[in-house]
């Protein structure tokens, strides 16, 4: 149980930062992005003036929380969003509520 | 002062020459033997007196580390201008070119990034008239 709570804490901590939420927004639009593309999107679409190093650190936090997966293909490295860690949020609050509401209406 | 030449480090000059002329469509400007290597430059077909691109051998050990680090993070070695990124992307995909980034709007500019098969990523861009 403790491991579960720690994992959830990492997810919420990762999501607490607006830049990291923007990174997930951009990956949700299209997966398999290089660090260069993510930097370009944040700079040109969101006017963020972050260093590549800072964005790389944000990606590391997202990866540690399981929200971003990286894949190496030859000499390239691609980043994708993984929403699996958000599933417990669904089952913990949303799905429970939905089931009850359904039960009432049915 | 005027920029008349820029360069990319290529793993193999013969492979680079073929890719930059036959696939990308540049034309050879100079091809002069120098020891084991060549002084090899290409120019745009529609601007033969314009800026030359030197296809420089990347035999220096530091060049390899530099190129690998850039490629791992998806960073292009240089940028070429095209009239229509999407059309150029379609043309190059049909020729088997590997892209690490398909055409994407980056603010006012549309860009895409491909592998030059010689150890570099190259960005193509359509810049709107300012």
Coordinates of C-alpha atoms in Angstrom, one line a residue:
Chain A
X1 CA 0.0 0.0 0.0
X2 CA 2.8 2.4 0.8
X3 CA 4.3 1.8 -2.6
X4 CA 0.9 2.6 -4.1
X5 CA 0.7 5.9 -2.2
X6 CA 4.2 6.9 -3.1
X7 CA 3.5 6.3 -6.8
X8 CA 0.3 8.4 -6.6
X9 CA 2.3 11.1 -4.8
X10 CA 4.8 11.1 -7.7
X11 CA 2.0 11.4 -10.2
X12 CA 0.4 14.4 -8.4
X13 CA 3.7 16.0 -7.9
X14 CA 4.5 15.6 -11.6
X15 CA 1.1 17.1 -12.6
X16 CA 1.4 20.0 -10.2
X17 CA 3.8 21.9 -12.5
X18 CA 2.2 23.8 -15.4
X19 CA 5.1 23.3 -17.7
X20 CA 4.9 19.5 -17.2
X21 CA 1.2 19.7 -17.9
X22 CA 2.0 21.5 -21.2
X23 CA 4.5 18.8 -22.1
X24 CA 1.8 16.2 -21.6
X25 CA -0.6 18.3 -23.7
X26 CA 1.9 18.4 -26.6
X27 CA 2.6 14.7 -26.3
X28 CA -1.1 13.9 -26.3
X29 CA -1.3 15.7 -29.6
X30 CA 1.3 13.5 -31.1
X31 CA 3.5 10.9 -29.4
X32 CA 7.1 9.9 -30.3
X33 CA 8.7 13.4 -30.0
X34 CA 12.4 14.1 -29.6
X35 CA 13.6 16.5 -26.9
X36 CA 14.3 19.0 -29.7
X37 CA 10.6 18.9 -30.8
X38 CA 9.3 19.2 -27.3
X39 CA 11.5 22.3 -26.7
X40 CA 10.4 23.8 -30.0
X41 CA 6.7 23.3 -29.2
X42 CA 7.0 24.8 -25.7
X43 CA 9.0 27.8 -27.1
X44 CA 7.0 28.6 -30.1
X45 CA 3.5 27.6 -29.0
X46 CA 3.6 28.6 -25.4
X47 CA 6.2 31.3 -25.3
X48 CA 8.2 29.5 -22.6
X49 CA 11.8 30.5 -22.4
X50 CA 13.1 27.4 -20.6
X51 CA 16.6 25.9 -21.2
X52 CA 16.8 22.5 -22.8
X53 CA 18.3 21.3 -19.5
X54 CA 15.3 22.5 -17.6
X55 CA 12.9 20.8 -20.0
X56 CA 15.0 17.6 -19.8
X57 CA 14.6 17.7 -16.0
X58 CA 10.8 18.1 -16.3
X59 CA 10.8 15.1 -18.6
X60 CA 12.8 13.1 -16.1
X61 CA 10.2 13.8 -13.4
X62 CA 7.4 12.9 -15.7
X63 CA 9.2 9.7 -16.6
X64 CA 9.8 8.8 -13.0
X65 CA 6.1 9.2 -12.3
X66 CA 5.4 6.9 -15.3
X67 CA 3.6 9.6 -17.2
X68 CA 6.2 9.7 -20.0
X69 CA 7.8 6.7 -21.7
X70 CA 11.0 7.0 -23.7
X71 CA 12.0 4.7 -26.6
X72 CA 15.4 4.5 -28.2
X73 CA 15.5 3.7 -31.9
X74 CA 19.0 3.5 -33.2
X75 CA 20.5 6.8 -32.3
X76 CA 17.2 8.6 -31.7
X77 CA 15.3 8.9 -28.4
X78 CA 11.5 9.5 -28.5
X79 CA 9.1 10.5 -25.8
X80 CA 5.5 9.5 -25.5
X81 CA 2.7 10.1 -22.9
X82 CA 1.5 7.1 -20.8
X83 CA -1.8 7.7 -19.0
X84 CA -1.7 4.4 -17.1
X85 CA -0.7 6.0 -13.8
X86 CA -3.9 8.1 -14.1
X87 CA -6.1 5.0 -14.0
X88 CA -6.1 4.7 -10.2
X89 CA -7.6 8.2 -10.1
X90 CA -10.5 7.0 -12.2
X91 CA -11.1 3.9 -10.1
X92 CA -10.6 5.7 -6.8
X93 CA -13.0 8.6 -7.3
X94 CA -14.5 9.0 -10.8
X95 CA -15.6 5.5 -11.7
X96 CA -17.0 5.0 -8.2
X97 CA -19.2 8.1 -8.5
X98 CA -20.2 7.2 -12.1
X99 CA -21.3 3.7 -11.0
X100 CA -23.4 5.1 -8.2
X101 CA -25.1 7.6 -10.5
X102 CA -25.7 4.9 -13.0
X103 CA -27.2 2.8 -10.2
X104 CA -29.7 5.6 -9.3
X105 CA -30.7 6.4 -12.9
X106 CA -31.1 2.8 -13.9
Chain B
X1 CA 31.5 40.0 -44.8
X2 CA 29.3 37.4 -46.4
X3 CA 28.5 33.8 -45.5
X4 CA 29.4 31.9 -48.6
X5 CA 29.9 28.4 -47.1
X6 CA 28.6 26.3 -44.2
X7 CA 29.3 22.7 -43.5
X8 CA 28.0 19.4 -42.1
X9 CA 30.2 16.6 -40.8
X10 CA 29.4 13.5 -42.8
X11 CA 30.3 9.9 -41.9
X12 CA 31.0 8.9 -45.5
X13 CA 31.5 11.5 -48.2
X14 CA 30.5 9.1 -51.0
X15 CA 27.2 8.3 -49.3
X16 CA 26.7 12.0 -48.4
X17 CA 27.3 13.0 -52.0
X18 CA 24.7 10.6 -53.3
X19 CA 22.1 11.6 -50.6
X20 CA 22.6 15.4 -50.9
X21 CA 22.5 15.3 -54.8
X22 CA 20.2 12.4 -55.8
X23 CA 17.8 12.5 -52.9
X24 CA 17.8 16.1 -51.7
X25 CA 18.4 17.5 -55.2
X26 CA 21.5 19.8 -54.6
X27 CA 24.1 20.0 -57.3
X28 CA 27.9 19.5 -57.0
X29 CA 29.9 22.7 -57.0
X30 CA 33.4 21.4 -56.1
X31 CA 34.7 17.8 -55.9
X32 CA 38.5 18.0 -55.5
X33 CA 40.6 15.1 -54.0
X34 CA 42.5 16.1 -50.9
X35 CA 44.6 13.2 -49.6
X36 CA 42.2 10.5 -48.6
X37 CA 39.2 12.9 -48.6
X38 CA 37.6 15.3 -51.0
X39 CA 36.8 19.0 -50.9
X40 CA 33.2 18.4 -51.7
X41 CA 30.6 21.2 -51.8
X42 CA 27.0 21.3 -53.1
X43 CA 24.7 24.2 -53.9
X44 CA 21.0 24.7 -54.5
X45 CA 20.0 23.8 -58.1
X46 CA 18.2 27.1 -58.5
X47 CA 21.1 29.2 -56.9
X48 CA 24.4 27.8 -58.2
X49 CA 26.3 30.9 -57.1
X50 CA 24.7 30.9 -53.7
X51 CA 25.9 29.5 -50.3
X52 CA 27.8 26.3 -50.6
X53 CA 27.4 23.4 -48.2
X54 CA 30.7 21.6 -47.5
X55 CA 30.2 17.8 -46.9
X56 CA 33.1 17.6 -44.5
X57 CA 34.5 14.2 -43.3
X58 CA 33.7 13.6 -39.6
X59 CA 36.9 11.6 -38.9
X60 CA 37.9 13.7 -36.0
X61 CA 37.0 11.8 -32.8
X62 CA 35.2 14.9 -31.3
X63 CA 33.0 15.2 -34.4
X64 CA 31.5 11.8 -33.7
X65 CA 30.7 12.5 -30.1
X66 CA 29.2 15.9 -31.1
X67 CA 27.0 14.4 -33.7
X68 CA 25.8 11.5 -31.6
X69 CA 24.8 13.9 -28.8
X70 CA 22.8 16.1 -31.1
X71 CA 21.1 13.2 -32.8
X72 CA 20.1 11.6 -29.5
X73 CA 18.2 14.8 -28.5
X74 CA 16.8 15.3 -32.0
X75 CA 18.7 18.5 -32.7
X76 CA 19.3 19.3 -36.3
X77 CA 22.8 20.1 -37.6
X78 CA 21.4 22.8 -40.0
X79 CA 18.3 24.0 -41.7
X80 CA 17.2 24.2 -45.3
X81 CA 14.4 26.4 -46.7
X82 CA 11.7 24.8 -48.8
X83 CA 8.6 26.3 -50.4
X84 CA 6.3 23.7 -48.8
X85 CA 7.4 21.5 -45.9
X86 CA 4.5 19.1 -46.3
X87 CA 5.1 18.6 -50.1
X88 CA 8.9 18.1 -49.5
X89 CA 8.1 15.7 -46.6
X90 CA 5.8 13.6 -48.9
X91 CA 8.5 13.6 -51.6
X92 CA 11.3 12.5 -49.3
X93 CA 9.1 9.9 -47.5
X94 CA 8.4 8.3 -50.9
X95 CA 12.2 8.1 -51.4
X96 CA 12.6 6.3 -48.1
X97 CA 13.9 9.1 -46.0
X98 CA 13.5 8.7 -42.2
X99 CA 11.9 11.7 -40.4
X100 CA 12.2 12.2 -36.6
X101 CA 9.6 14.9 -36.8
X102 CA 6.8 15.2 -39.3
X103 CA 5.7 18.6 -40.5
X104 CA 4.7 20.6 -37.4
X105 CA 3.6 24.2 -36.9
X106 CA 6.1 25.9 -34.6
X107 CA 4.5 29.4 -34.2
X108 CA 4.7 31.1 -37.6
X109 CA 7.1 28.5 -39.1
X110 CA 6.3 24.9 -40.2
X111 CA 9.3 22.6 -39.7
X112 CA 10.2 18.9 -40.1
X113 CA 13.4 17.0 -39.3
X114 CA 14.9 14.1 -41.2
X115 CA 18.0 11.9 -41.0
X116 CA 20.7 12.6 -43.7
X117 CA 22.0 9.0 -43.4
X118 CA 25.4 10.5 -42.7
X119 CA 25.0 11.0 -38.9
X120 CA 23.0 14.2 -38.9
X121 CA 19.5 15.4 -38.5
X122 CA 18.4 18.2 -40.9
X123 CA 15.5 20.6 -40.4
X124 CA 13.5 21.8 -43.3
X125 CA 11.4 24.9 -42.8
X126 CA 8.8 27.0 -44.6
X127 CA 9.1 30.6 -43.4
X128 CA 6.2 32.8 -44.2
X129 CA 6.9 36.1 -45.9
X130 CA 7.6 38.7 -43.3

